[in-house]
């Protein structure tokens, strides 16, 4: 099956700093989503981005499908950005999401 | 537009018991999938339903079973609970299963 690798596994930032999270996947995918998991466990959808670039406020994402990777950019980080960021891809016949292990982000005041 | 809602939010069960978790999909979504998330791990796919039929299953034993109802809400049933079943169970819905998924807040199950 498709393998999803996220890096770095952990990231500590000072408030106001910028960061880049990476997601590599091992095969062609039909869908790619970035999620933020809040402290209560809910997965908040950030981007649905099988290819191209999207921006939403301080967050943006780029997926280069031909090279099998996606990047999530967080600018001017805030303490509320803390949590775990997951990349998930969808491919093959079943269509379920396959998740990476996540990047745990801690933003310090 | 309501999102995905799950109940209960927390549950404690004894090993060997059975449990039923519930999920109401986002309005208009006919595809529902369930995931298990162990502590410190990414969510793992359990199974998916599309218009009341199971159309995909992950690597989980048969004691994990489910249903989808005509209103597209869904249940996850787990029989003969084991300690390793302790996890966050997440439900997600999608319009057709080929676009983005929306997740609920999850049910945290503890098996003692």
PDB file of C-alpha atoms in Angstrom:
ATOM      1  CA  UNK A   1       0.000   0.000   0.000  1.00  0.00           C
ATOM      2  CA  UNK A   2       0.871   3.670  -0.149  1.00  0.00           C
ATOM      3  CA  UNK A   3       3.368   4.856   2.452  1.00  0.00           C
ATOM      4  CA  UNK A   4       3.164   8.377   3.893  1.00  0.00           C
ATOM      5  CA  UNK A   5       6.114   9.949   5.669  1.00  0.00           C
ATOM      6  CA  UNK A   6       5.995  13.260   7.485  1.00  0.00           C
ATOM      7  CA  UNK A   7       8.874  15.361   8.677  1.00  0.00           C
ATOM      8  CA  UNK A   8       9.958  16.590  11.075  1.00  0.00           C
ATOM      9  CA  UNK A   9       8.260  14.459  13.742  1.00  0.00           C
ATOM     10  CA  UNK A  10       8.561  17.262  16.294  1.00  0.00           C
ATOM     11  CA  UNK A  11       8.969  21.003  15.917  1.00  0.00           C
ATOM     12  CA  UNK A  12       9.325  23.704  18.555  1.00  0.00           C
ATOM     13  CA  UNK A  13       8.942  27.337  17.504  1.00  0.00           C
ATOM     14  CA  UNK A  14       8.867  30.739  19.104  1.00  0.00           C
ATOM     15  CA  UNK A  15       5.695  32.686  18.462  1.00  0.00           C
ATOM     16  CA  UNK A  16       6.039  34.666  15.256  1.00  0.00           C
ATOM     17  CA  UNK A  17       8.367  32.211  13.525  1.00  0.00           C
ATOM     18  CA  UNK A  18       7.662  30.524  10.208  1.00  0.00           C
ATOM     19  CA  UNK A  19       7.766  26.782   9.549  1.00  0.00           C
ATOM     20  CA  UNK A  20       7.517  24.218   6.768  1.00  0.00           C
ATOM     21  CA  UNK A  21       6.119  20.731   7.260  1.00  0.00           C
ATOM     22  CA  UNK A  22       6.741  18.066   4.649  1.00  0.00           C
ATOM     23  CA  UNK A  23       4.760  15.021   3.500  1.00  0.00           C
ATOM     24  CA  UNK A  24       6.221  12.425   1.129  1.00  0.00           C
ATOM     25  CA  UNK A  25       4.105   9.665  -0.375  1.00  0.00           C
ATOM     26  CA  UNK A  26       5.184   6.546  -2.201  1.00  0.00           C
ATOM     27  CA  UNK A  27       2.686   6.311  -5.081  1.00  0.00           C
ATOM     28  CA  UNK A  28       0.217   8.310  -7.151  1.00  0.00           C
ATOM     29  CA  UNK A  29      -2.708   9.640  -5.139  1.00  0.00           C
ATOM     30  CA  UNK A  30      -6.181  10.934  -5.951  1.00  0.00           C
ATOM     31  CA  UNK A  31      -6.471  13.160  -2.932  1.00  0.00           C
ATOM     32  CA  UNK A  32      -4.273  14.744  -0.294  1.00  0.00           C
ATOM     33  CA  UNK A  33      -5.465  16.517   2.812  1.00  0.00           C
ATOM     34  CA  UNK A  34      -3.721  18.348   5.610  1.00  0.00           C
ATOM     35  CA  UNK A  35      -5.319  18.229   9.045  1.00  0.00           C
ATOM     36  CA  UNK A  36      -4.653  19.893  12.381  1.00  0.00           C
ATOM     37  CA  UNK A  37      -5.577  17.777  15.376  1.00  0.00           C
ATOM     38  CA  UNK A  38      -6.575  19.935  18.311  1.00  0.00           C
ATOM     39  CA  UNK A  39      -5.977  18.989  21.964  1.00  0.00           C
ATOM     40  CA  UNK A  40      -9.491  17.491  22.142  1.00  0.00           C
ATOM     41  CA  UNK A  41      -8.745  15.102  19.296  1.00  0.00           C
ATOM     42  CA  UNK A  42     -10.756  16.600  16.495  1.00  0.00           C
ATOM     43  CA  UNK A  43      -9.146  16.597  13.071  1.00  0.00           C
ATOM     44  CA  UNK A  44      -9.663  19.991  11.488  1.00  0.00           C
ATOM     45  CA  UNK A  45      -9.386  19.994   7.722  1.00  0.00           C
ATOM     46  CA  UNK A  46      -6.860  22.604   6.602  1.00  0.00           C
ATOM     47  CA  UNK A  47      -6.503  21.873   2.910  1.00  0.00           C
ATOM     48  CA  UNK A  48      -7.794  19.502   0.287  1.00  0.00           C
ATOM     49  CA  UNK A  49      -4.903  19.716  -2.150  1.00  0.00           C
ATOM     50  CA  UNK A  50      -4.208  16.835  -4.563  1.00  0.00           C
ATOM     51  CA  UNK A  51      -2.071  19.226  -6.615  1.00  0.00           C
ATOM     52  CA  UNK A  52      -1.132  22.883  -6.873  1.00  0.00           C
ATOM     53  CA  UNK A  53      -0.992  25.607  -4.248  1.00  0.00           C
ATOM     54  CA  UNK A  54      -3.621  26.972  -1.891  1.00  0.00           C
ATOM     55  CA  UNK A  55      -3.564  29.650   0.769  1.00  0.00           C
ATOM     56  CA  UNK A  56      -5.784  30.329   3.729  1.00  0.00           C
ATOM     57  CA  UNK A  57      -4.654  33.210   5.899  1.00  0.00           C
ATOM     58  CA  UNK A  58      -1.294  32.419   7.496  1.00  0.00           C
ATOM     59  CA  UNK A  59      -1.347  28.870   6.149  1.00  0.00           C
ATOM     60  CA  UNK A  60      -0.539  27.710   2.669  1.00  0.00           C
ATOM     61  CA  UNK A  61       0.103  24.349   1.056  1.00  0.00           C
ATOM     62  CA  UNK A  62       1.727  23.080  -2.094  1.00  0.00           C
ATOM     63  CA  UNK A  63       1.480  19.594  -3.567  1.00  0.00           C
ATOM     64  CA  UNK A  64       3.781  18.463  -6.360  1.00  0.00           C
ATOM     65  CA  UNK A  65       2.026  15.274  -7.372  1.00  0.00           C
ATOM     66  CA  UNK A  66       4.617  14.278 -10.001  1.00  0.00           C
ATOM     67  CA  UNK A  67       7.334  14.322  -7.330  1.00  0.00           C
ATOM     68  CA  UNK A  68       5.092  12.828  -4.640  1.00  0.00           C
ATOM     69  CA  UNK A  69       5.362  15.399  -1.914  1.00  0.00           C
ATOM     70  CA  UNK A  70       3.388  18.151  -0.261  1.00  0.00           C
ATOM     71  CA  UNK A  71       4.443  21.056   1.925  1.00  0.00           C
ATOM     72  CA  UNK A  72       2.474  22.945   4.565  1.00  0.00           C
ATOM     73  CA  UNK A  73       3.700  26.437   5.385  1.00  0.00           C
ATOM     74  CA  UNK A  74       2.792  28.198   8.612  1.00  0.00           C
ATOM     75  CA  UNK A  75       3.767  31.852   8.804  1.00  0.00           C
ATOM     76  CA  UNK A  76       3.861  34.103  11.873  1.00  0.00           C
ATOM     77  CA  UNK A  77       3.020  31.148  14.112  1.00  0.00           C
ATOM     78  CA  UNK A  78       0.766  31.596  17.130  1.00  0.00           C
ATOM     79  CA  UNK A  79       0.413  29.499  20.279  1.00  0.00           C
ATOM     80  CA  UNK A  80      -2.971  28.336  19.002  1.00  0.00           C
ATOM     81  CA  UNK A  81      -1.182  26.663  16.080  1.00  0.00           C
ATOM     82  CA  UNK A  82       0.191  24.069  18.512  1.00  0.00           C
ATOM     83  CA  UNK A  83      -0.962  20.520  18.006  1.00  0.00           C
ATOM     84  CA  UNK A  84      -0.346  17.657  15.626  1.00  0.00           C
ATOM     85  CA  UNK A  85      -0.458  18.167  11.869  1.00  0.00           C
ATOM     86  CA  UNK A  86      -1.348  15.176   9.740  1.00  0.00           C
ATOM     87  CA  UNK A  87      -1.006  14.596   6.053  1.00  0.00           C
ATOM     88  CA  UNK A  88      -3.383  12.006   4.588  1.00  0.00           C
ATOM     89  CA  UNK A  89      -3.577  10.640   1.076  1.00  0.00           C
ATOM     90  CA  UNK A  90      -6.177   8.716  -0.813  1.00  0.00           C
ATOM     91  CA  UNK A  91      -5.318   6.318  -3.578  1.00  0.00           C
ATOM     92  CA  UNK A  92      -5.937   2.854  -4.924  1.00  0.00           C
ATOM     93  CA  UNK A  93      -9.286   1.170  -5.253  1.00  0.00           C
ATOM     94  CA  UNK A  94     -10.643   1.538  -1.718  1.00  0.00           C
ATOM     95  CA  UNK A  95     -10.430   5.288  -1.448  1.00  0.00           C
ATOM     96  CA  UNK A  96      -9.740   5.433   2.274  1.00  0.00           C
ATOM     97  CA  UNK A  97      -7.360   7.999   3.731  1.00  0.00           C
ATOM     98  CA  UNK A  98      -3.866   6.838   4.641  1.00  0.00           C
ATOM     99  CA  UNK A  99      -2.276   8.984   7.322  1.00  0.00           C
ATOM    100  CA  UNK A 100       1.293   9.805   8.129  1.00  0.00           C
ATOM    101  CA  UNK A 101       2.495   9.723  11.731  1.00  0.00           C
ATOM    102  CA  UNK A 102       2.117  13.473  12.061  1.00  0.00           C
ATOM    103  CA  UNK A 103       4.276  16.444  13.020  1.00  0.00           C
ATOM    104  CA  UNK A 104       3.853  17.639  16.587  1.00  0.00           C
ATOM    105  CA  UNK A 105       4.167  21.421  16.647  1.00  0.00           C
ATOM    106  CA  UNK A 106       4.700  23.383  19.843  1.00  0.00           C
ATOM    107  CA  UNK A 107       4.632  27.163  19.617  1.00  0.00           C
ATOM    108  CA  UNK A 108       6.077  28.933  22.670  1.00  0.00           C
ATOM    109  CA  UNK A 109       5.019  32.444  23.700  1.00  0.00           C
TER     110      UNK A 109
ATOM    111  CA  UNK B   1     -24.837  23.004   7.644  1.00  0.00           C
ATOM    112  CA  UNK B   2     -24.113  20.625  10.510  1.00  0.00           C
ATOM    113  CA  UNK B   3     -20.792  18.869  10.707  1.00  0.00           C
ATOM    114  CA  UNK B   4     -20.013  15.306  11.714  1.00  0.00           C
ATOM    115  CA  UNK B   5     -21.198  14.455  15.211  1.00  0.00           C
ATOM    116  CA  UNK B   6     -20.162  11.460  17.275  1.00  0.00           C
ATOM    117  CA  UNK B   7     -21.479   9.967  20.485  1.00  0.00           C
ATOM    118  CA  UNK B   8     -20.580   9.327  23.177  1.00  0.00           C
ATOM    119  CA  UNK B   9     -17.494  11.491  23.644  1.00  0.00           C
ATOM    120  CA  UNK B  10     -15.943   9.226  26.254  1.00  0.00           C
ATOM    121  CA  UNK B  11     -16.576   5.630  27.255  1.00  0.00           C
ATOM    122  CA  UNK B  12     -15.077   3.154  29.705  1.00  0.00           C
ATOM    123  CA  UNK B  13     -15.694  -0.542  29.149  1.00  0.00           C
ATOM    124  CA  UNK B  14     -14.451  -3.777  30.650  1.00  0.00           C
ATOM    125  CA  UNK B  15     -12.456  -6.321  28.674  1.00  0.00           C
ATOM    126  CA  UNK B  16     -14.792  -8.788  26.950  1.00  0.00           C
ATOM    127  CA  UNK B  17     -17.717  -6.399  26.737  1.00  0.00           C
ATOM    128  CA  UNK B  18     -19.282  -5.034  23.571  1.00  0.00           C
ATOM    129  CA  UNK B  19     -19.544  -1.373  22.554  1.00  0.00           C
ATOM    130  CA  UNK B  20     -21.488   0.644  19.980  1.00  0.00           C
ATOM    131  CA  UNK B  21     -20.282   4.041  18.784  1.00  0.00           C
ATOM    132  CA  UNK B  22     -22.457   6.368  16.721  1.00  0.00           C
ATOM    133  CA  UNK B  23     -21.851   8.915  14.012  1.00  0.00           C
ATOM    134  CA  UNK B  24     -24.062  11.368  12.160  1.00  0.00           C
ATOM    135  CA  UNK B  25     -22.544  12.377   8.864  1.00  0.00           C
ATOM    136  CA  UNK B  26     -22.434  15.915   7.535  1.00  0.00           C
ATOM    137  CA  UNK B  27     -25.608  16.903   5.751  1.00  0.00           C
ATOM    138  CA  UNK B  28     -25.654  15.547   2.190  1.00  0.00           C
ATOM    139  CA  UNK B  29     -22.697  13.201   2.683  1.00  0.00           C
ATOM    140  CA  UNK B  30     -23.406   9.569   1.736  1.00  0.00           C
ATOM    141  CA  UNK B  31     -19.983   8.111   2.529  1.00  0.00           C
ATOM    142  CA  UNK B  32     -18.915   7.400   6.098  1.00  0.00           C
ATOM    143  CA  UNK B  33     -15.638   5.918   7.248  1.00  0.00           C
ATOM    144  CA  UNK B  34     -14.269   4.963  10.661  1.00  0.00           C
ATOM    145  CA  UNK B  35     -10.722   5.251  11.941  1.00  0.00           C
ATOM    146  CA  UNK B  36      -8.931   4.095  15.081  1.00  0.00           C
ATOM    147  CA  UNK B  37      -6.219   6.328  16.517  1.00  0.00           C
ATOM    148  CA  UNK B  38      -3.960   4.903  19.200  1.00  0.00           C
ATOM    149  CA  UNK B  39      -2.035   7.307  21.403  1.00  0.00           C
ATOM    150  CA  UNK B  40       0.805   8.981  19.519  1.00  0.00           C
ATOM    151  CA  UNK B  41      -0.130   7.412  16.185  1.00  0.00           C
ATOM    152  CA  UNK B  42      -1.924   8.488  13.031  1.00  0.00           C
ATOM    153  CA  UNK B  43      -5.487   7.295  12.444  1.00  0.00           C
ATOM    154  CA  UNK B  44      -5.852   3.794  10.973  1.00  0.00           C
ATOM    155  CA  UNK B  45      -8.688   2.949   8.574  1.00  0.00           C
ATOM    156  CA  UNK B  46     -11.265   0.473   9.913  1.00  0.00           C
ATOM    157  CA  UNK B  47     -13.966   0.447   7.218  1.00  0.00           C
ATOM    158  CA  UNK B  48     -16.088   2.618   4.965  1.00  0.00           C
ATOM    159  CA  UNK B  49     -19.757   2.652   3.977  1.00  0.00           C
ATOM    160  CA  UNK B  50     -21.276   4.104   0.850  1.00  0.00           C
ATOM    161  CA  UNK B  51     -25.062   4.205   0.607  1.00  0.00           C
ATOM    162  CA  UNK B  52     -25.488   1.537   3.286  1.00  0.00           C
ATOM    163  CA  UNK B  53     -22.981  -0.906   1.758  1.00  0.00           C
ATOM    164  CA  UNK B  54     -19.484  -1.590   3.094  1.00  0.00           C
ATOM    165  CA  UNK B  55     -17.100  -0.673   0.283  1.00  0.00           C
ATOM    166  CA  UNK B  56     -13.718  -0.919   1.950  1.00  0.00           C
ATOM    167  CA  UNK B  57     -12.118  -2.436   5.010  1.00  0.00           C
ATOM    168  CA  UNK B  58      -8.764  -2.065   6.685  1.00  0.00           C
ATOM    169  CA  UNK B  59      -6.761  -4.638   8.601  1.00  0.00           C
ATOM    170  CA  UNK B  60      -9.147  -5.101  11.514  1.00  0.00           C
ATOM    171  CA  UNK B  61     -10.653  -8.387  12.784  1.00  0.00           C
ATOM    172  CA  UNK B  62     -14.319  -9.299  12.204  1.00  0.00           C
ATOM    173  CA  UNK B  63     -15.239  -8.331  15.756  1.00  0.00           C
ATOM    174  CA  UNK B  64     -15.153  -4.785  14.384  1.00  0.00           C
ATOM    175  CA  UNK B  65     -18.389  -4.369  12.462  1.00  0.00           C
ATOM    176  CA  UNK B  66     -20.577  -1.547  11.315  1.00  0.00           C
ATOM    177  CA  UNK B  67     -23.782  -0.304   9.812  1.00  0.00           C
ATOM    178  CA  UNK B  68     -24.915   2.639   7.772  1.00  0.00           C
ATOM    179  CA  UNK B  69     -28.550   3.702   7.929  1.00  0.00           C
ATOM    180  CA  UNK B  70     -30.782   5.211   5.201  1.00  0.00           C
ATOM    181  CA  UNK B  71     -30.105   8.700   6.606  1.00  0.00           C
ATOM    182  CA  UNK B  72     -26.364   7.924   6.196  1.00  0.00           C
ATOM    183  CA  UNK B  73     -25.658   7.908   9.917  1.00  0.00           C
ATOM    184  CA  UNK B  74     -23.463   5.034  11.026  1.00  0.00           C
ATOM    185  CA  UNK B  75     -22.546   2.747  13.899  1.00  0.00           C
ATOM    186  CA  UNK B  76     -19.303   1.037  14.793  1.00  0.00           C
ATOM    187  CA  UNK B  77     -19.657  -2.092  16.913  1.00  0.00           C
ATOM    188  CA  UNK B  78     -16.778  -3.801  18.642  1.00  0.00           C
ATOM    189  CA  UNK B  79     -17.306  -7.190  20.282  1.00  0.00           C
ATOM    190  CA  UNK B  80     -15.128  -8.973  22.852  1.00  0.00           C
ATOM    191  CA  UNK B  81     -13.232  -5.818  23.754  1.00  0.00           C
ATOM    192  CA  UNK B  82      -9.506  -6.120  24.348  1.00  0.00           C
ATOM    193  CA  UNK B  83      -7.213  -3.740  26.222  1.00  0.00           C
ATOM    194  CA  UNK B  84      -5.554  -2.768  22.913  1.00  0.00           C
ATOM    195  CA  UNK B  85      -8.901  -1.477  21.640  1.00  0.00           C
ATOM    196  CA  UNK B  86      -8.412   1.550  23.879  1.00  0.00           C
ATOM    197  CA  UNK B  87      -8.119   4.431  21.423  1.00  0.00           C
ATOM    198  CA  UNK B  88      -9.773   7.465  19.904  1.00  0.00           C
ATOM    199  CA  UNK B  89     -12.355   6.383  17.319  1.00  0.00           C
ATOM    200  CA  UNK B  90     -12.943   8.906  14.567  1.00  0.00           C
ATOM    201  CA  UNK B  91     -15.773   9.055  12.077  1.00  0.00           C
ATOM    202  CA  UNK B  92     -15.450  10.928   8.794  1.00  0.00           C
ATOM    203  CA  UNK B  93     -17.916  11.703   6.046  1.00  0.00           C
ATOM    204  CA  UNK B  94     -17.552  12.684   2.424  1.00  0.00           C
ATOM    205  CA  UNK B  95     -19.876  13.595  -0.402  1.00  0.00           C
ATOM    206  CA  UNK B  96     -18.852  10.609  -2.536  1.00  0.00           C
ATOM    207  CA  UNK B  97     -15.636   9.295  -0.965  1.00  0.00           C
ATOM    208  CA  UNK B  98     -13.451  10.876  -3.615  1.00  0.00           C
ATOM    209  CA  UNK B  99     -13.249  14.421  -2.296  1.00  0.00           C
ATOM    210  CA  UNK B 100     -12.228  15.810   1.038  1.00  0.00           C
ATOM    211  CA  UNK B 101     -13.357  14.159   4.253  1.00  0.00           C
ATOM    212  CA  UNK B 102     -14.777  15.942   7.296  1.00  0.00           C
ATOM    213  CA  UNK B 103     -14.065  14.421  10.692  1.00  0.00           C
ATOM    214  CA  UNK B 104     -16.027  14.353  13.908  1.00  0.00           C
ATOM    215  CA  UNK B 105     -14.564  15.023  17.354  1.00  0.00           C
ATOM    216  CA  UNK B 106     -14.185  11.331  18.093  1.00  0.00           C
ATOM    217  CA  UNK B 107     -15.090   8.912  20.861  1.00  0.00           C
ATOM    218  CA  UNK B 108     -12.380   8.124  23.353  1.00  0.00           C
ATOM    219  CA  UNK B 109     -12.754   4.476  24.403  1.00  0.00           C
ATOM    220  CA  UNK B 110     -10.920   3.082  27.396  1.00  0.00           C
ATOM    221  CA  UNK B 111     -10.963  -0.672  27.991  1.00  0.00           C
ATOM    222  CA  UNK B 112     -10.017  -1.781  31.510  1.00  0.00           C
TER     223      UNK B 112
END
